[in-house]
C-alpha atoms as an extended CHARMM CRD file, in Angstrom:
* protein
*
       174  EXT
         1         1  UNK       CA             32.2070000000       -7.5970000000       -0.4840000000  PROA      1               0.0000000000
         2         2  UNK       CA             30.5120000000       -5.2650000000        1.9730000000  PROA      2               0.0000000000
         3         3  UNK       CA             26.9000000000       -5.3380000000        3.4060000000  PROA      3               0.0000000000
         4         4  UNK       CA             24.9530000000       -2.3920000000        4.1990000000  PROA      4               0.0000000000
         5         5  UNK       CA             21.6330000000       -2.7510000000        6.4140000000  PROA      5               0.0000000000
         6         6  UNK       CA             18.9140000000       -0.2040000000        6.2310000000  PROA      6               0.0000000000
         7         7  UNK       CA             15.9610000000       -0.0150000000        8.7120000000  PROA      7               0.0000000000
         8         8  UNK       CA             12.4860000000        2.1290000000        8.8940000000  PROA      8               0.0000000000
         9         9  UNK       CA              9.7270000000        2.3300000000       11.0970000000  PROA      9               0.0000000000
        10        10  UNK       CA              7.1670000000        1.7780000000        8.1840000000  PROA      10              0.0000000000
        11        11  UNK       CA              7.4810000000        0.5380000000        4.4540000000  PROA      11              0.0000000000
        12        12  UNK       CA              5.4150000000       -0.0110000000        1.6850000000  PROA      12              0.0000000000
        13        13  UNK       CA              6.3050000000       -1.8040000000       -1.4600000000  PROA      13              0.0000000000
        14        14  UNK       CA              3.6960000000       -0.8600000000       -4.3500000000  PROA      14              0.0000000000
        15        15  UNK       CA              2.8530000000       -3.6880000000       -6.6360000000  PROA      15              0.0000000000
        16        16  UNK       CA              2.9580000000       -2.8350000000      -10.1660000000  PROA      16              0.0000000000
        17        17  UNK       CA             -0.5570000000       -3.4870000000      -10.8970000000  PROA      17              0.0000000000
        18        18  UNK       CA             -2.6900000000       -1.3080000000      -12.6220000000  PROA      18              0.0000000000
        19        19  UNK       CA             -5.8580000000       -3.1060000000      -11.5700000000  PROA      19              0.0000000000
        20        20  UNK       CA             -7.7590000000       -1.3530000000       -8.6520000000  PROA      20              0.0000000000
        21        21  UNK       CA             -8.8770000000       -4.2840000000       -6.6340000000  PROA      21              0.0000000000
        22        22  UNK       CA            -10.4150000000       -3.4420000000       -3.3160000000  PROA      22              0.0000000000
        23        23  UNK       CA             -7.2540000000       -5.4760000000       -1.6020000000  PROA      23              0.0000000000
        24        24  UNK       CA             -3.6830000000       -4.9650000000       -2.9970000000  PROA      24              0.0000000000
        25        25  UNK       CA             -0.9890000000       -7.0780000000       -1.2140000000  PROA      25              0.0000000000
        26        26  UNK       CA              2.4670000000       -5.5530000000       -0.8810000000  PROA      26              0.0000000000
        27        27  UNK       CA              5.2820000000       -7.4040000000       -2.7290000000  PROA      27              0.0000000000
        28        28  UNK       CA              7.2890000000       -9.2120000000       -0.2220000000  PROA      28              0.0000000000
        29        29  UNK       CA             10.6370000000       -9.0690000000       -2.3870000000  PROA      29              0.0000000000
        30        30  UNK       CA             12.3430000000       -6.4090000000       -4.4630000000  PROA      30              0.0000000000
        31        31  UNK       CA             11.8710000000       -6.7900000000       -8.2230000000  PROA      31              0.0000000000
        32        32  UNK       CA             14.8030000000       -5.9590000000      -10.6800000000  PROA      32              0.0000000000
        33        33  UNK       CA             13.4760000000       -2.4780000000      -11.5810000000  PROA      33              0.0000000000
        34        34  UNK       CA             13.5190000000       -1.6330000000       -7.8660000000  PROA      34              0.0000000000
        35        35  UNK       CA             17.0770000000       -2.5870000000       -7.4660000000  PROA      35              0.0000000000
        36        36  UNK       CA             17.9870000000       -0.5860000000      -10.7360000000  PROA      36              0.0000000000
        37        37  UNK       CA             15.9420000000        2.5630000000       -9.0950000000  PROA      37              0.0000000000
        38        38  UNK       CA             17.9510000000        2.1390000000       -6.0510000000  PROA      38              0.0000000000
        39        39  UNK       CA             21.0490000000        2.2010000000       -7.9010000000  PROA      39              0.0000000000
        40        40  UNK       CA             20.1220000000        5.2940000000       -9.6640000000  PROA      40              0.0000000000
        41        41  UNK       CA             19.1960000000        6.8710000000       -6.4280000000  PROA      41              0.0000000000
        42        42  UNK       CA             22.5420000000        6.0730000000       -4.9250000000  PROA      42              0.0000000000
        43        43  UNK       CA             24.8010000000        6.3410000000       -7.6960000000  PROA      43              0.0000000000
        44        44  UNK       CA             23.1890000000        8.3530000000      -10.5390000000  PROA      44              0.0000000000
        45        45  UNK       CA             22.7800000000        5.2880000000      -12.7700000000  PROA      45              0.0000000000
        46        46  UNK       CA             22.0540000000        1.8670000000      -12.9150000000  PROA      46              0.0000000000
        47        47  UNK       CA             25.6050000000        0.3450000000      -12.8180000000  PROA      47              0.0000000000
        48        48  UNK       CA             24.9810000000       -3.1260000000      -11.3430000000  PROA      48              0.0000000000
        49        49  UNK       CA             26.5630000000       -2.2640000000       -7.8670000000  PROA      49              0.0000000000
        50        50  UNK       CA             23.8880000000       -3.7930000000       -5.8780000000  PROA      50              0.0000000000
        51        51  UNK       CA             25.1130000000       -7.7290000000       -6.0190000000  PROA      51              0.0000000000
        52        52  UNK       CA             22.7020000000       -9.2940000000       -3.7430000000  PROA      52              0.0000000000
        53        53  UNK       CA             19.8370000000       -7.9940000000       -1.3670000000  PROA      53              0.0000000000
        54        54  UNK       CA             17.5180000000       -9.2630000000        1.3080000000  PROA      54              0.0000000000
        55        55  UNK       CA             14.2380000000       -7.7220000000        2.6290000000  PROA      55              0.0000000000
        56        56  UNK       CA             12.5380000000       -8.7400000000        5.7710000000  PROA      56              0.0000000000
        57        57  UNK       CA              9.8430000000       -6.8050000000        7.8820000000  PROA      57              0.0000000000
        58        58  UNK       CA              8.0200000000       -7.7860000000       11.1420000000  PROA      58              0.0000000000
        59        59  UNK       CA              4.3930000000       -7.9540000000        9.8620000000  PROA      59              0.0000000000
        60        60  UNK       CA              2.2370000000       -6.9600000000        7.0810000000  PROA      60              0.0000000000
        61        61  UNK       CA             -0.8180000000       -4.6670000000        8.2330000000  PROA      61              0.0000000000
        62        62  UNK       CA             -3.6250000000       -3.3240000000        6.2790000000  PROA      62              0.0000000000
        63        63  UNK       CA             -3.9300000000        0.3910000000        5.6240000000  PROA      63              0.0000000000
        64        64  UNK       CA             -6.8890000000        1.9540000000        3.8740000000  PROA      64              0.0000000000
        65        65  UNK       CA             -6.2620000000        4.2910000000        1.0280000000  PROA      65              0.0000000000
        66        66  UNK       CA             -8.8080000000        6.6490000000       -0.6990000000  PROA      66              0.0000000000
        67        67  UNK       CA             -8.4120000000        6.6960000000       -4.5850000000  PROA      67              0.0000000000
        68        68  UNK       CA             -9.7950000000        8.5670000000       -7.4230000000  PROA      68              0.0000000000
        69        69  UNK       CA            -11.0810000000        7.1690000000      -10.5610000000  PROA      69              0.0000000000
        70        70  UNK       CA             -9.9870000000        8.4780000000      -14.0060000000  PROA      70              0.0000000000
        71        71  UNK       CA            -13.2230000000        9.5170000000      -15.5340000000  PROA      71              0.0000000000
        72        72  UNK       CA            -15.3180000000       12.6630000000      -14.4140000000  PROA      72              0.0000000000
        73        73  UNK       CA            -19.3000000000       12.8180000000      -13.8910000000  PROA      73              0.0000000000
        74        74  UNK       CA            -21.6120000000       15.6570000000      -13.4980000000  PROA      74              0.0000000000
        75        75  UNK       CA            -23.2960000000       16.1370000000      -10.0640000000  PROA      75              0.0000000000
        76        76  UNK       CA            -25.2980000000       19.4360000000       -9.3130000000  PROA      76              0.0000000000
        77        77  UNK       CA            -23.5210000000       21.1410000000      -12.3040000000  PROA      77              0.0000000000
        78        78  UNK       CA            -20.1780000000       20.1420000000      -10.9060000000  PROA      78              0.0000000000
        79        79  UNK       CA            -17.4040000000       17.8830000000      -12.4320000000  PROA      79              0.0000000000
        80        80  UNK       CA            -16.6590000000       15.3460000000       -9.9490000000  PROA      80              0.0000000000
        81        81  UNK       CA            -14.7110000000       12.1150000000       -9.5700000000  PROA      81              0.0000000000
        82        82  UNK       CA            -15.5760000000        8.5260000000       -8.5350000000  PROA      82              0.0000000000
        83        83  UNK       CA            -13.8520000000        7.7500000000       -5.1190000000  PROA      83              0.0000000000
        84        84  UNK       CA            -13.0300000000        4.3270000000       -3.8900000000  PROA      84              0.0000000000
        85        85  UNK       CA            -11.2700000000        2.6620000000       -0.7990000000  PROA      85              0.0000000000
        86        86  UNK       CA             -8.6540000000        0.1390000000       -1.4610000000  PROA      86              0.0000000000
        87        87  UNK       CA             -6.7600000000       -1.7310000000        1.2580000000  PROA      87              0.0000000000
        88        88  UNK       CA             -2.7950000000       -2.0360000000        0.7750000000  PROA      88              0.0000000000
        89        89  UNK       CA             -0.7460000000       -4.2170000000        3.0640000000  PROA      89              0.0000000000
        90        90  UNK       CA              2.1510000000       -2.2650000000        4.4970000000  PROA      90              0.0000000000
        91        91  UNK       CA              5.5110000000       -3.6680000000        6.0920000000  PROA      91              0.0000000000
        92        92  UNK       CA              6.2110000000       -2.4420000000        9.5640000000  PROA      92              0.0000000000
        93        93  UNK       CA              9.4900000000       -2.2950000000       10.5260000000  PROA      93              0.0000000000
        94        94  UNK       CA             11.4050000000       -3.2520000000        7.2940000000  PROA      94              0.0000000000
        95        95  UNK       CA             15.1050000000       -4.0150000000        7.2060000000  PROA      95              0.0000000000
        96        96  UNK       CA             16.6170000000       -3.9910000000        3.6410000000  PROA      96              0.0000000000
        97        97  UNK       CA             20.3420000000       -5.5380000000        3.4150000000  PROA      97              0.0000000000
        98        98  UNK       CA             22.2250000000       -4.8220000000        0.0810000000  PROA      98              0.0000000000
        99        99  UNK       CA             25.6820000000       -6.4030000000       -0.8380000000  PROA      99              0.0000000000
       100       100  UNK       CA             28.3190000000       -4.4760000000       -2.7700000000  PROA      100             0.0000000000
       101       101  UNK       CA             31.5690000000       -5.5090000000       -4.0690000000  PROA      101             0.0000000000
       102       102  UNK       CA             33.7810000000       -2.4250000000       -3.3610000000  PROA      102             0.0000000000
       103       103  UNK       CA             34.1930000000       -0.7560000000        0.0170000000  PROA      103             0.0000000000
       104       104  UNK       CA             33.5010000000        2.6610000000       -2.1640000000  PROA      104             0.0000000000
       105       105  UNK       CA             30.0950000000        1.5950000000       -3.2130000000  PROA      105             0.0000000000
       106       106  UNK       CA             29.0750000000        0.3430000000        0.0660000000  PROA      106             0.0000000000
       107       107  UNK       CA             30.3820000000        3.9030000000        1.5900000000  PROA      107             0.0000000000
       108       108  UNK       CA             28.1880000000        5.8460000000       -0.7700000000  PROA      108             0.0000000000
       109       109  UNK       CA             25.1890000000        3.4620000000        0.1760000000  PROA      109             0.0000000000
       110       110  UNK       CA             25.5310000000        3.9240000000        3.6680000000  PROA      110             0.0000000000
       111       111  UNK       CA             25.9120000000        7.6650000000        3.4820000000  PROA      111             0.0000000000
       112       112  UNK       CA             22.6630000000        7.7230000000        1.8850000000  PROA      112             0.0000000000
       113       113  UNK       CA             18.8710000000        6.8250000000        2.8060000000  PROA      113             0.0000000000
       114       114  UNK       CA             16.6940000000        4.8900000000        0.6200000000  PROA      114             0.0000000000
       115       115  UNK       CA             13.1700000000        4.7230000000        0.0390000000  PROA      115             0.0000000000
       116       116  UNK       CA             11.0580000000        1.3520000000       -1.0690000000  PROA      116             0.0000000000
       117       117  UNK       CA              8.6180000000        2.8560000000       -3.0180000000  PROA      117             0.0000000000
       118       118  UNK       CA              7.0140000000        6.2320000000       -2.0580000000  PROA      118             0.0000000000
       119       119  UNK       CA              9.1540000000        9.2240000000       -0.9040000000  PROA      119             0.0000000000
       120       120  UNK       CA              7.7070000000        8.9030000000        2.4990000000  PROA      120             0.0000000000
       121       121  UNK       CA              8.8530000000        5.4870000000        3.1460000000  PROA      121             0.0000000000
       122       122  UNK       CA             12.3650000000        6.2600000000        4.0980000000  PROA      122             0.0000000000
       123       123  UNK       CA             14.8320000000        3.8160000000        5.5600000000  PROA      123             0.0000000000
       124       124  UNK       CA             18.2420000000        4.5600000000        6.9870000000  PROA      124             0.0000000000
       125       125  UNK       CA             21.6120000000        2.9990000000        7.0150000000  PROA      125             0.0000000000
       126       126  UNK       CA             22.3630000000        1.4950000000       10.5910000000  PROA      126             0.0000000000
       127       127  UNK       CA             25.2190000000       -0.9890000000        9.7540000000  PROA      127             0.0000000000
       128       128  UNK       CA             28.1190000000       -1.5600000000        7.1560000000  PROA      128             0.0000000000
       129       129  UNK       CA             30.4640000000       -4.4960000000        7.2170000000  PROA      129             0.0000000000
       130       130  UNK       CA             32.8990000000       -6.3140000000        5.2370000000  PROA      130             0.0000000000
       131       131  UNK       CA             31.6990000000       -9.7280000000        4.3210000000  PROA      131             0.0000000000
       132       132  UNK       CA             31.8730000000      -12.7150000000        2.2070000000  PROA      132             0.0000000000
       133       133  UNK       CA             29.2170000000      -13.5870000000        0.1520000000  PROA      133             0.0000000000
       134       134  UNK       CA             29.0240000000      -17.0670000000        1.8240000000  PROA      134             0.0000000000
       135       135  UNK       CA             28.5010000000      -15.1700000000        5.0250000000  PROA      135             0.0000000000
       136       136  UNK       CA             25.8250000000      -12.9610000000        3.6950000000  PROA      136             0.0000000000
       137       137  UNK       CA             23.7720000000      -15.8650000000        2.9680000000  PROA      137             0.0000000000
       138       138  UNK       CA             24.1470000000      -17.1690000000        6.5840000000  PROA      138             0.0000000000
       139       139  UNK       CA             24.1080000000      -14.0630000000        8.4220000000  PROA      139             0.0000000000
       140       140  UNK       CA             21.4050000000      -11.8700000000        6.6160000000  PROA      140             0.0000000000
       141       141  UNK       CA             17.6950000000      -12.7940000000        6.6880000000  PROA      141             0.0000000000
       142       142  UNK       CA             14.8870000000      -11.9890000000        4.5490000000  PROA      142             0.0000000000
       143       143  UNK       CA             13.3140000000      -12.5020000000        1.0110000000  PROA      143             0.0000000000
       144       144  UNK       CA             15.3960000000      -12.5030000000       -2.3590000000  PROA      144             0.0000000000
       145       145  UNK       CA             14.5240000000      -12.7030000000       -5.8890000000  PROA      145             0.0000000000
       146       146  UNK       CA             17.3480000000      -14.6570000000       -7.4110000000  PROA      146             0.0000000000
       147       147  UNK       CA             18.0070000000      -15.2850000000      -10.8350000000  PROA      147             0.0000000000
       148       148  UNK       CA             15.6400000000      -17.8840000000      -12.6150000000  PROA      148             0.0000000000
       149       149  UNK       CA             12.5630000000      -18.3010000000      -14.4050000000  PROA      149             0.0000000000
       150       150  UNK       CA             10.2750000000      -19.8510000000      -11.9140000000  PROA      150             0.0000000000
       151       151  UNK       CA              7.9390000000      -16.7390000000      -11.4890000000  PROA      151             0.0000000000
       152       152  UNK       CA              7.2390000000      -13.6920000000      -13.7540000000  PROA      152             0.0000000000
       153       153  UNK       CA              7.1750000000      -10.3660000000      -11.3600000000  PROA      153             0.0000000000
       154       154  UNK       CA              6.2750000000       -7.7600000000      -13.9880000000  PROA      154             0.0000000000
       155       155  UNK       CA              8.0150000000       -5.7450000000      -16.7000000000  PROA      155             0.0000000000
       156       156  UNK       CA             11.1310000000       -3.7720000000      -16.2980000000  PROA      156             0.0000000000
       157       157  UNK       CA             10.0340000000        0.0470000000      -15.9030000000  PROA      157             0.0000000000
       158       158  UNK       CA             13.4020000000        1.2010000000      -17.1250000000  PROA      158             0.0000000000
       159       159  UNK       CA             13.9770000000       -1.2220000000      -20.0670000000  PROA      159             0.0000000000
       160       160  UNK       CA             10.5140000000       -2.9780000000      -21.0120000000  PROA      160             0.0000000000
       161       161  UNK       CA             11.8310000000       -6.5920000000      -20.3590000000  PROA      161             0.0000000000
       162       162  UNK       CA              9.7840000000       -9.1940000000      -18.8030000000  PROA      162             0.0000000000
       163       163  UNK       CA             11.3710000000       -9.6830000000      -15.1800000000  PROA      163             0.0000000000
       164       164  UNK       CA             11.7010000000      -13.4750000000      -13.6770000000  PROA      164             0.0000000000
       165       165  UNK       CA             13.2470000000      -14.8410000000      -10.8380000000  PROA      165             0.0000000000
       166       166  UNK       CA             13.1820000000      -17.6200000000       -8.1490000000  PROA      166             0.0000000000
       167       167  UNK       CA             11.8030000000      -16.1760000000       -4.8570000000  PROA      167             0.0000000000
       168       168  UNK       CA             13.7840000000      -17.4170000000       -1.9770000000  PROA      168             0.0000000000
       169       169  UNK       CA             13.6240000000      -16.7850000000        1.8590000000  PROA      169             0.0000000000
       170       170  UNK       CA             16.9170000000      -17.1140000000        3.7320000000  PROA      170             0.0000000000
       171       171  UNK       CA             17.0810000000      -17.5270000000        7.5360000000  PROA      171             0.0000000000
       172       172  UNK       CA             19.9370000000      -16.5000000000        9.7950000000  PROA      172             0.0000000000
       173       173  UNK       CA             22.0310000000      -19.8530000000       10.7230000000  PROA      173             0.0000000000
       174       174  UNK       CA             24.6350000000      -18.2940000000       12.9010000000  PROA      174             0.0000000000
């Protein structure tokens, strides 16, 4: 197997939440539809190439964003929209590690940048190595949503299926 590590200075994982609360916490993990989206970016299709993943970051920091409501109202004979401010928590210095089965898939990934949720939140490849899955578990830190049914994390934006999993955090042991 082959691991590709990406890094960025600033990253944001948008929760798939239609509710406009005043505070929105970024997800600290990747959903199955986010992994599918990365596969589509890298390979042009969701092909199951990403076998495992890890994401970690230094800190979550609050960032304020102005948002507009859907409806209009009339003020001084002008159509206007209500605005509000939401606080989103943003990852600083995100690090994403992806595990691929073949060298060819890993090389495609290593020659591509990715973004976590928005186009401006780019992460770049910094490292590629041949590794076993056991070594990946021991050497790569971060959050990973693994197969399971402990938590529901939303609905897949590509298939509409319910997404579930078990959230685990792996620490480097070597």
